[in-house]
Amino acid sequence: MRRIALLGSTGSIGVQALDVVRSTAGLEVVALSAHSRWEELLEQARVHKVSRVAISDPQAADAARAAWDGEVLCGPEALAHLITGAAPDLVCNAIVGSAGLAATVVTLSEGIDLALANKESLVVGGELVTELAAATGARLLPVDSEHSALHQLIASEKGQPPGTIERLTLTASGGPFRGRSREELRAVTVEQALDHPTWRMGGKISIDSATLMNKGLEVIEAHQLFGTAYSAIDVVVHPQSIVHAMISLTDGSSLAHLGHPDMRVPIAYALQWPERVDLDVRPLDLTAVGALTFEAVDENAFPCLGLALAAGKEGGTAPCVLNAANEVAVAAFLDRRCSFLEIAEVIEGTLGAVAIEQIYSFETLIESDRAARDEAASRVAALA
Ligand code: NDP
Ligand code: MG
């Protein structure tokens, strides 16, 4: 049995990860965590016979304690205690936002393998995270579908001389606003932005997909995971979301990874690696799919991708500032305190105002994250 600690278990990825645990053999859940949805969390704990959970919202933790005789951890060290106490073989980090960084750090510091959905950890933590994994020997297994695809494609070229893989391509669905001009994006609503054409996901990543910030975060994630130069990573819009990623080789071959959009596939790959398991998913019938189409990103309508690439190339704390400003702006948009186009304006303004520094330690990142959040929040407040 592979013992799994699942963090962010009440979210979109978390619920699908539990589905994978129930529908495939050899996995056992030993710890669960959520932010505030304690009732859903306790139900999951009951079904999976888990006796210890972490809840980050103090009121929700109190409510859970009153309703349950298992152990409820809360407070700044809760996730660290949950992970070290459960001593899992694998942690699946499906927390949303830079709140997931601490759990990534604890997991890798303990030398525990990490199935990482929380891309913000890699965007914010960058080399510190990958160096930590290298130092302890913990494996980083991507859950993000494009990176899972790349992990598989790159593994297929193992044994070839370095440099055989020349380029990586990430596909983007284009989100609900693909094809719209900047002008047409001025008055789009939260409901329209949340209505993703191919994937069903949590609120934050759905908005990131609509602005294309998600693809920007993913380029940084790919750079960190695979050590590929930014100049060798391409993004192409592919509305059907059937091709997830592609690698291009020196001999002119390009290898692509295909499948219907279903996050259980990359989740199962990460949880069961290196085994391939039998998963009940819709088979890919290319004649039924018909056409696969590809187009370039409209950088004028979707400036967030360019902002993310620039921050990635700048390095240091720039991706951390970008991510924090994005989290503040997306929360404001969901709260109807800023418009869709103002998300990019808040991020760009914050990147211009907050000093970008070299990263010496995780404390640098925590300070930079805080400074960027304060700056972005005051920019949102000034919009009204
Ligand atoms: P959701 O918003 O659906 O779920 C987030 C989870 O994290 C919930 O369990 C939530 O608890 C918990 N959480 C929220 N805030 C905190 C916090 N401050 N501290 C601790 N836990 C917290 O997100 P998704 O499942 O969509 O996404 C999770 C991660 O996976 C993100 O990084 C996203 O980018 C990535 N990802 C998601 C994909 C998808 O298809 N959804 C695809 C690829 C990557 P509660 O329910 O109590 O609020
Ligand atoms: Mg993705």
Short mmCIF file of C-alpha atoms in Angstrom, two decimals, residues 4-372:
data_model
loop_
_atom_site.label_atom_id
_atom_site.label_comp_id
_atom_site.label_asym_id
_atom_site.label_seq_id
_atom_site.Cartn_x
_atom_site.Cartn_y
_atom_site.Cartn_z
CA ILE A 4 -0.87 9.21 0.82
CA ALA A 5 -1.38 12.53 2.60
CA LEU A 6 -3.82 14.57 0.53
CA LEU A 7 -3.73 18.32 1.14
CA GLY A 8 -6.57 20.47 -0.20
CA SER A 9 -8.75 17.35 -0.36
CA THR A 10 -12.05 19.25 -0.57
CA GLY A 11 -11.12 21.07 -3.79
CA SER A 12 -11.49 20.11 -7.44
CA ILE A 13 -8.19 18.19 -7.59
CA GLY A 14 -8.59 16.83 -4.05
CA VAL A 15 -11.99 15.27 -4.77
CA GLN A 16 -10.72 13.75 -8.03
CA ALA A 17 -7.64 12.40 -6.22
CA LEU A 18 -9.92 10.62 -3.76
CA ASP A 19 -11.83 9.20 -6.72
CA VAL A 20 -8.52 7.83 -8.07
CA VAL A 21 -7.70 6.34 -4.65
CA ARG A 22 -11.07 4.55 -4.54
CA SER A 23 -11.01 3.35 -8.14
CA THR A 24 -7.42 2.07 -8.38
CA ALA A 25 -5.56 -0.44 -6.24
CA GLY A 26 -2.66 0.04 -3.85
CA LEU A 27 -3.39 3.52 -2.43
CA GLU A 28 -4.37 4.40 1.12
CA VAL A 29 -5.17 7.91 2.42
CA VAL A 30 -3.57 8.59 5.81
CA ALA A 31 -4.09 12.36 6.20
CA LEU A 32 -6.40 15.02 4.78
CA SER A 33 -6.55 18.83 4.90
CA ALA A 34 -8.80 21.70 3.90
CA HIS A 35 -9.17 25.40 4.58
CA SER A 36 -12.74 25.89 5.82
CA ARG A 37 -15.07 23.26 4.33
CA TRP A 38 -14.90 21.09 7.45
CA GLU A 39 -18.09 19.12 6.92
CA GLU A 40 -16.92 17.82 3.53
CA LEU A 41 -13.51 17.11 5.05
CA LEU A 42 -14.92 15.08 7.95
CA GLU A 43 -17.08 13.09 5.54
CA GLN A 44 -13.95 12.26 3.53
CA ALA A 45 -12.15 11.29 6.75
CA ARG A 46 -15.03 8.97 7.64
CA VAL A 47 -15.10 7.30 4.22
CA HIS A 48 -11.31 6.85 4.09
CA LYS A 49 -10.94 6.00 7.81
CA VAL A 50 -8.55 8.87 8.46
CA SER A 51 -8.21 9.90 12.11
CA ARG A 52 -6.19 13.11 11.73
CA VAL A 53 -6.90 16.20 9.62
CA ALA A 54 -5.64 19.78 9.34
CA ILE A 55 -7.96 22.76 8.86
CA SER A 56 -6.41 26.19 8.34
CA ASP A 57 -9.46 28.31 9.20
CA PRO A 58 -9.62 28.48 13.05
CA GLN A 59 -13.42 28.73 13.28
CA ALA A 60 -13.87 25.77 10.95
CA ALA A 61 -11.32 23.83 13.02
CA ASP A 62 -13.32 24.54 16.21
CA ALA A 63 -16.54 23.42 14.53
CA ALA A 64 -14.87 20.23 13.32
CA ARG A 65 -13.48 19.46 16.80
CA ALA A 66 -16.94 19.82 18.32
CA ALA A 67 -18.43 17.43 15.75
CA TRP A 68 -15.72 14.73 15.56
CA ASP A 69 -13.60 12.64 17.90
CA GLY A 70 -10.60 12.46 15.56
CA GLU A 71 -7.65 14.88 15.80
CA VAL A 72 -8.02 18.32 14.17
CA LEU A 73 -4.80 20.28 13.70
CA CYS A 74 -4.86 24.04 13.18
CA GLY A 75 -2.35 26.89 13.29
CA PRO A 76 0.88 27.73 11.47
CA GLU A 77 2.54 24.34 12.08
CA ALA A 78 -0.58 22.24 11.43
CA LEU A 79 0.38 20.95 7.97
CA ALA A 80 3.96 20.23 9.08
CA HIS A 81 2.63 18.19 12.03
CA LEU A 82 0.08 16.45 9.83
CA ILE A 83 2.77 15.42 7.33
CA THR A 84 5.47 14.40 9.79
CA GLY A 85 2.95 12.65 12.06
CA ALA A 86 1.42 10.59 9.25
CA ALA A 87 4.83 9.76 7.67
CA PRO A 88 3.25 9.13 4.25
CA ASP A 89 5.06 7.64 1.23
CA LEU A 90 3.67 10.46 -0.90
CA VAL A 91 2.11 13.86 -0.29
CA CYS A 92 -0.38 15.16 -2.86
CA ASN A 93 -0.43 18.95 -2.59
CA ALA A 94 -3.72 20.20 -4.05
CA ILE A 95 -3.90 23.42 -2.02
CA VAL A 96 -4.61 26.52 -4.12
CA GLY A 97 -2.25 29.51 -4.15
CA SER A 98 1.04 30.34 -2.46
CA ALA A 99 -0.53 29.01 0.77
CA GLY A 100 0.65 25.65 -0.59
CA LEU A 101 4.36 26.55 -0.53
CA ALA A 102 4.92 25.68 3.14
CA ALA A 103 3.55 22.15 2.65
CA THR A 104 5.74 21.66 -0.42
CA VAL A 105 8.79 22.73 1.60
CA VAL A 106 7.97 20.45 4.56
CA THR A 107 7.33 17.48 2.27
CA LEU A 108 10.55 17.84 0.30
CA SER A 109 12.62 18.65 3.43
CA GLU A 110 11.42 15.35 4.89
CA GLY A 111 12.52 13.58 1.70
CA ILE A 112 8.93 12.55 0.95
CA ASP A 113 7.83 12.24 -2.69
CA LEU A 114 5.45 15.00 -3.79
CA ALA A 115 2.60 14.84 -6.30
CA LEU A 116 2.31 18.53 -7.01
CA ALA A 117 -0.90 20.15 -8.25
CA ASN A 118 -0.06 23.39 -6.43
CA LYS A 119 1.87 25.02 -9.28
CA GLU A 120 2.13 28.25 -7.27
CA SER A 121 4.74 26.48 -5.05
CA LEU A 122 7.08 26.15 -7.99
CA VAL A 123 6.33 29.58 -9.40
CA VAL A 124 7.02 31.27 -6.06
CA GLY A 125 9.70 28.96 -4.67
CA GLY A 126 11.51 28.27 -7.93
CA GLU A 127 15.04 26.97 -7.55
CA LEU A 128 14.75 26.74 -3.76
CA VAL A 129 12.06 24.09 -4.19
CA THR A 130 13.83 22.09 -6.89
CA GLU A 131 17.15 22.31 -5.02
CA LEU A 132 15.44 21.04 -1.88
CA ALA A 133 14.08 18.05 -3.79
CA ALA A 134 17.52 17.35 -5.27
CA ALA A 135 19.17 17.63 -1.83
CA THR A 136 16.82 15.18 -0.09
CA GLY A 137 16.17 12.90 -3.07
CA ALA A 138 12.41 13.45 -2.88
CA ARG A 139 10.65 13.08 -6.24
CA LEU A 140 8.55 15.89 -7.71
CA LEU A 141 5.71 14.41 -9.76
CA PRO A 142 3.63 17.00 -11.59
CA VAL A 143 -0.16 16.74 -11.47
CA ASP A 144 -0.76 19.65 -13.86
CA SER A 145 -1.91 17.94 -17.08
CA GLU A 146 0.61 19.59 -19.42
CA HIS A 147 3.52 18.87 -17.08
CA SER A 148 2.38 15.32 -16.50
CA ALA A 149 2.37 14.95 -20.30
CA LEU A 150 5.87 16.45 -20.51
CA HIS A 151 7.10 14.21 -17.68
CA GLN A 152 5.97 11.18 -19.70
CA LEU A 153 7.33 12.48 -23.02
CA ILE A 154 10.70 13.41 -21.53
CA ALA A 155 10.94 10.00 -19.83
CA SER A 156 10.47 8.37 -23.24
CA GLU A 157 13.75 10.00 -24.39
CA LYS A 158 15.74 8.85 -21.36
CA GLY A 159 19.14 7.55 -22.44
CA GLN A 160 19.44 9.96 -25.37
CA PRO A 161 22.32 12.47 -25.25
CA PRO A 162 21.61 15.80 -23.50
CA GLY A 163 20.16 18.34 -25.90
CA THR A 164 18.14 15.80 -27.90
CA ILE A 165 14.97 17.54 -26.73
CA GLU A 166 15.11 21.00 -28.30
CA ARG A 167 11.76 22.52 -27.42
CA LEU A 168 8.75 22.00 -25.16
CA THR A 169 5.25 23.05 -26.19
CA LEU A 170 2.43 23.61 -23.73
CA THR A 171 -1.09 23.79 -25.11
CA ALA A 172 -3.74 26.17 -23.75
CA SER A 173 -7.46 25.78 -24.34
CA GLY A 174 -7.69 29.56 -24.70
CA GLY A 175 -10.35 29.68 -21.97
CA PRO A 176 -13.91 31.01 -22.29
CA PHE A 177 -12.82 34.25 -24.00
CA ARG A 178 -10.72 32.82 -26.82
CA GLY A 179 -11.11 34.90 -29.98
CA ARG A 180 -12.36 38.01 -28.17
CA SER A 181 -10.64 41.36 -28.65
CA ARG A 182 -9.42 43.47 -25.75
CA GLU A 183 -12.41 45.76 -26.23
CA GLU A 184 -14.80 42.81 -26.02
CA LEU A 185 -13.23 41.75 -22.70
CA ARG A 186 -13.93 45.08 -20.99
CA ALA A 187 -17.33 44.14 -19.53
CA VAL A 188 -17.12 40.34 -19.12
CA THR A 189 -18.67 38.98 -15.92
CA VAL A 190 -17.42 36.63 -13.22
CA GLU A 191 -19.95 33.99 -14.34
CA GLN A 192 -18.68 34.15 -17.93
CA ALA A 193 -15.06 33.95 -16.77
CA LEU A 194 -15.78 30.90 -14.60
CA ASP A 195 -17.46 29.04 -17.47
CA HIS A 196 -14.43 27.15 -18.82
CA PRO A 197 -15.08 25.32 -22.10
CA THR A 198 -13.13 22.09 -21.47
CA TRP A 199 -12.10 21.74 -17.79
CA ARG A 200 -14.11 21.90 -14.52
CA MET A 201 -11.80 23.43 -11.90
CA GLY A 202 -11.63 25.57 -8.76
CA GLY A 203 -12.46 29.29 -9.01
CA LYS A 204 -8.93 30.68 -8.92
CA ILE A 205 -7.50 28.50 -11.68
CA SER A 206 -10.63 29.02 -13.78
CA ILE A 207 -10.03 32.78 -13.75
CA ASP A 208 -6.31 32.19 -14.41
CA SER A 209 -7.35 30.15 -17.44
CA ALA A 210 -9.60 32.95 -18.67
CA THR A 211 -6.79 35.55 -18.41
CA LEU A 212 -4.13 33.03 -19.64
CA MET A 213 -2.17 33.71 -16.45
CA ASN A 214 -2.53 29.98 -15.86
CA LYS A 215 -0.42 29.30 -18.94
CA GLY A 216 2.11 31.88 -17.79
CA LEU A 217 2.39 30.16 -14.40
CA GLU A 218 2.73 26.86 -16.27
CA VAL A 219 5.63 28.09 -18.40
CA ILE A 220 7.46 29.03 -15.19
CA GLU A 221 6.46 25.64 -13.70
CA ALA A 222 7.87 23.82 -16.77
CA HIS A 223 11.09 25.86 -16.61
CA GLN A 224 11.54 24.88 -12.96
CA LEU A 225 10.53 21.23 -13.31
CA PHE A 226 12.52 20.38 -16.43
CA GLY A 227 15.30 22.99 -16.36
CA THR A 228 14.33 24.17 -19.86
CA ALA A 229 15.30 27.70 -20.93
CA TYR A 230 12.37 30.08 -21.38
CA SER A 231 13.42 30.61 -25.00
CA ALA A 232 12.80 26.88 -25.65
CA ILE A 233 9.23 26.76 -24.24
CA ASP A 234 6.33 27.51 -26.58
CA VAL A 235 2.63 28.06 -25.88
CA VAL A 236 0.00 27.29 -28.48
CA VAL A 237 -3.76 27.66 -28.19
CA HIS A 238 -5.58 24.37 -28.81
CA PRO A 239 -9.31 24.71 -28.06
CA GLN A 240 -10.11 20.96 -27.98
CA SER A 241 -7.65 20.29 -25.08
CA ILE A 242 -6.82 16.86 -26.56
CA VAL A 243 -3.09 17.43 -27.11
CA HIS A 244 -1.68 18.35 -23.69
CA ALA A 245 1.97 18.96 -24.56
CA MET A 246 4.64 18.18 -27.14
CA ILE A 247 8.42 17.80 -27.22
CA SER A 248 10.46 18.55 -30.34
CA LEU A 249 13.68 16.63 -30.95
CA THR A 250 16.88 17.31 -32.87
CA ASP A 251 16.04 14.79 -35.60
CA GLY A 252 12.88 16.67 -36.61
CA SER A 253 10.49 14.39 -34.69
CA SER A 254 7.89 15.88 -32.38
CA LEU A 255 6.16 13.70 -29.78
CA ALA A 256 2.79 14.71 -28.37
CA HIS A 257 0.63 13.46 -25.48
CA LEU A 258 -3.09 13.06 -26.20
CA GLY A 259 -6.22 12.29 -24.23
CA HIS A 260 -9.63 13.70 -23.40
CA PRO A 261 -9.39 16.43 -20.75
CA ASP A 262 -9.78 14.48 -17.48
CA MET A 263 -7.62 15.40 -14.49
CA ARG A 264 -7.95 11.89 -13.05
CA VAL A 265 -5.43 10.76 -15.69
CA PRO A 266 -2.51 12.98 -14.56
CA ILE A 267 -3.56 12.52 -10.91
CA ALA A 268 -3.40 8.72 -11.27
CA TYR A 269 -0.06 8.98 -13.08
CA ALA A 270 1.41 11.01 -10.19
CA LEU A 271 -0.12 8.91 -7.38
CA GLN A 272 0.73 5.56 -8.96
CA TRP A 273 4.06 6.40 -10.63
CA PRO A 274 5.94 4.46 -12.00
CA GLU A 275 3.00 2.06 -12.44
CA ARG A 276 0.37 2.65 -15.13
CA VAL A 277 -3.06 1.73 -13.85
CA ASP A 278 -6.39 0.83 -15.38
CA LEU A 279 -8.59 3.92 -15.22
CA ASP A 280 -12.21 4.13 -16.33
CA VAL A 281 -11.90 7.06 -18.73
CA ARG A 282 -13.43 7.90 -22.09
CA PRO A 283 -11.32 6.26 -24.81
CA LEU A 284 -9.84 8.59 -27.39
CA ASP A 285 -11.54 8.08 -30.76
CA LEU A 286 -9.85 10.48 -33.16
CA THR A 287 -12.52 10.08 -35.83
CA ALA A 288 -15.13 11.22 -33.28
CA VAL A 289 -12.91 14.15 -32.26
CA GLY A 290 -12.54 15.13 -35.92
CA ALA A 291 -10.38 18.24 -36.09
CA LEU A 292 -7.59 19.30 -33.79
CA THR A 293 -6.87 22.99 -34.28
CA PHE A 294 -4.05 25.25 -33.12
CA GLU A 295 -3.60 29.01 -33.07
CA ALA A 296 -1.27 31.66 -31.66
CA VAL A 297 -2.02 33.51 -28.39
CA ASP A 298 -3.49 37.01 -28.80
CA GLU A 299 -1.01 38.82 -26.55
CA ASN A 300 -2.84 42.12 -26.78
CA ALA A 301 -6.12 40.71 -25.43
CA PHE A 302 -4.38 38.44 -22.90
CA PRO A 303 -1.39 40.38 -21.47
CA CYS A 304 -1.04 38.12 -18.39
CA LEU A 305 0.92 35.49 -20.32
CA GLY A 306 3.53 38.08 -21.35
CA LEU A 307 3.72 39.45 -17.80
CA ALA A 308 4.41 35.96 -16.47
CA LEU A 309 7.07 35.22 -19.09
CA ALA A 310 8.82 38.51 -18.33
CA ALA A 311 8.74 37.79 -14.59
CA GLY A 312 10.07 34.28 -15.17
CA LYS A 313 12.94 35.57 -17.27
CA GLU A 314 13.73 38.31 -14.74
CA GLY A 315 13.93 35.66 -12.02
CA GLY A 316 14.62 36.35 -8.35
CA THR A 317 11.44 37.35 -6.53
CA ALA A 318 9.69 38.54 -9.74
CA PRO A 319 7.58 35.35 -10.14
CA CYS A 320 6.69 35.54 -6.42
CA VAL A 321 5.51 39.16 -6.84
CA LEU A 322 3.63 38.25 -10.02
CA ASN A 323 1.89 35.35 -8.27
CA ALA A 324 0.94 37.33 -5.14
CA ALA A 325 -0.43 40.24 -7.21
CA ASN A 326 -2.37 37.77 -9.34
CA GLU A 327 -3.90 36.08 -6.28
CA VAL A 328 -5.02 39.45 -4.90
CA ALA A 329 -6.38 40.63 -8.26
CA VAL A 330 -8.22 37.36 -8.98
CA ALA A 331 -9.81 37.41 -5.50
CA ALA A 332 -10.88 41.03 -6.14
CA PHE A 333 -12.35 40.09 -9.52
CA LEU A 334 -14.29 37.17 -7.99
CA ASP A 335 -15.47 39.62 -5.32
CA ARG A 336 -16.48 42.12 -8.04
CA ARG A 337 -14.01 44.76 -6.80
CA CYS A 338 -12.12 44.91 -10.09
CA SER A 339 -12.88 44.24 -13.74
CA PHE A 340 -11.43 41.47 -15.87
CA LEU A 341 -8.95 43.75 -17.68
CA GLU A 342 -7.92 45.37 -14.40
CA ILE A 343 -6.48 42.02 -13.22
CA ALA A 344 -3.52 42.48 -15.59
CA GLU A 345 -3.25 46.18 -14.71
CA VAL A 346 -2.95 45.42 -10.98
CA ILE A 347 -0.28 42.79 -11.65
CA GLU A 348 1.73 45.00 -14.00
CA GLY A 349 1.54 47.95 -11.59
CA THR A 350 2.62 45.78 -8.66
CA LEU A 351 5.57 44.33 -10.60
CA GLY A 352 6.67 47.89 -11.38
CA ALA A 353 6.34 49.08 -7.77
CA VAL A 354 7.76 46.26 -5.62
CA ALA A 355 11.55 45.81 -5.52
CA ILE A 356 12.68 42.54 -7.14
CA GLU A 357 15.43 40.81 -5.18
CA GLN A 358 17.64 37.76 -5.29
CA ILE A 359 16.19 34.84 -3.34
CA TYR A 360 18.41 33.89 -0.42
CA SER A 361 15.92 31.95 1.67
CA PHE A 362 12.24 31.16 2.08
CA GLU A 363 12.04 34.24 4.35
CA THR A 364 12.87 36.41 1.28
CA LEU A 365 9.89 34.86 -0.45
CA ILE A 366 7.54 35.34 2.48
CA GLU A 367 8.50 39.04 2.72
CA SER A 368 8.23 39.56 -1.02
CA ASP A 369 4.83 37.82 -1.12
CA ARG A 370 3.59 40.09 1.68
CA ALA A 371 4.92 43.30 0.07
CA ALA A 372 3.34 42.37 -3.27
#
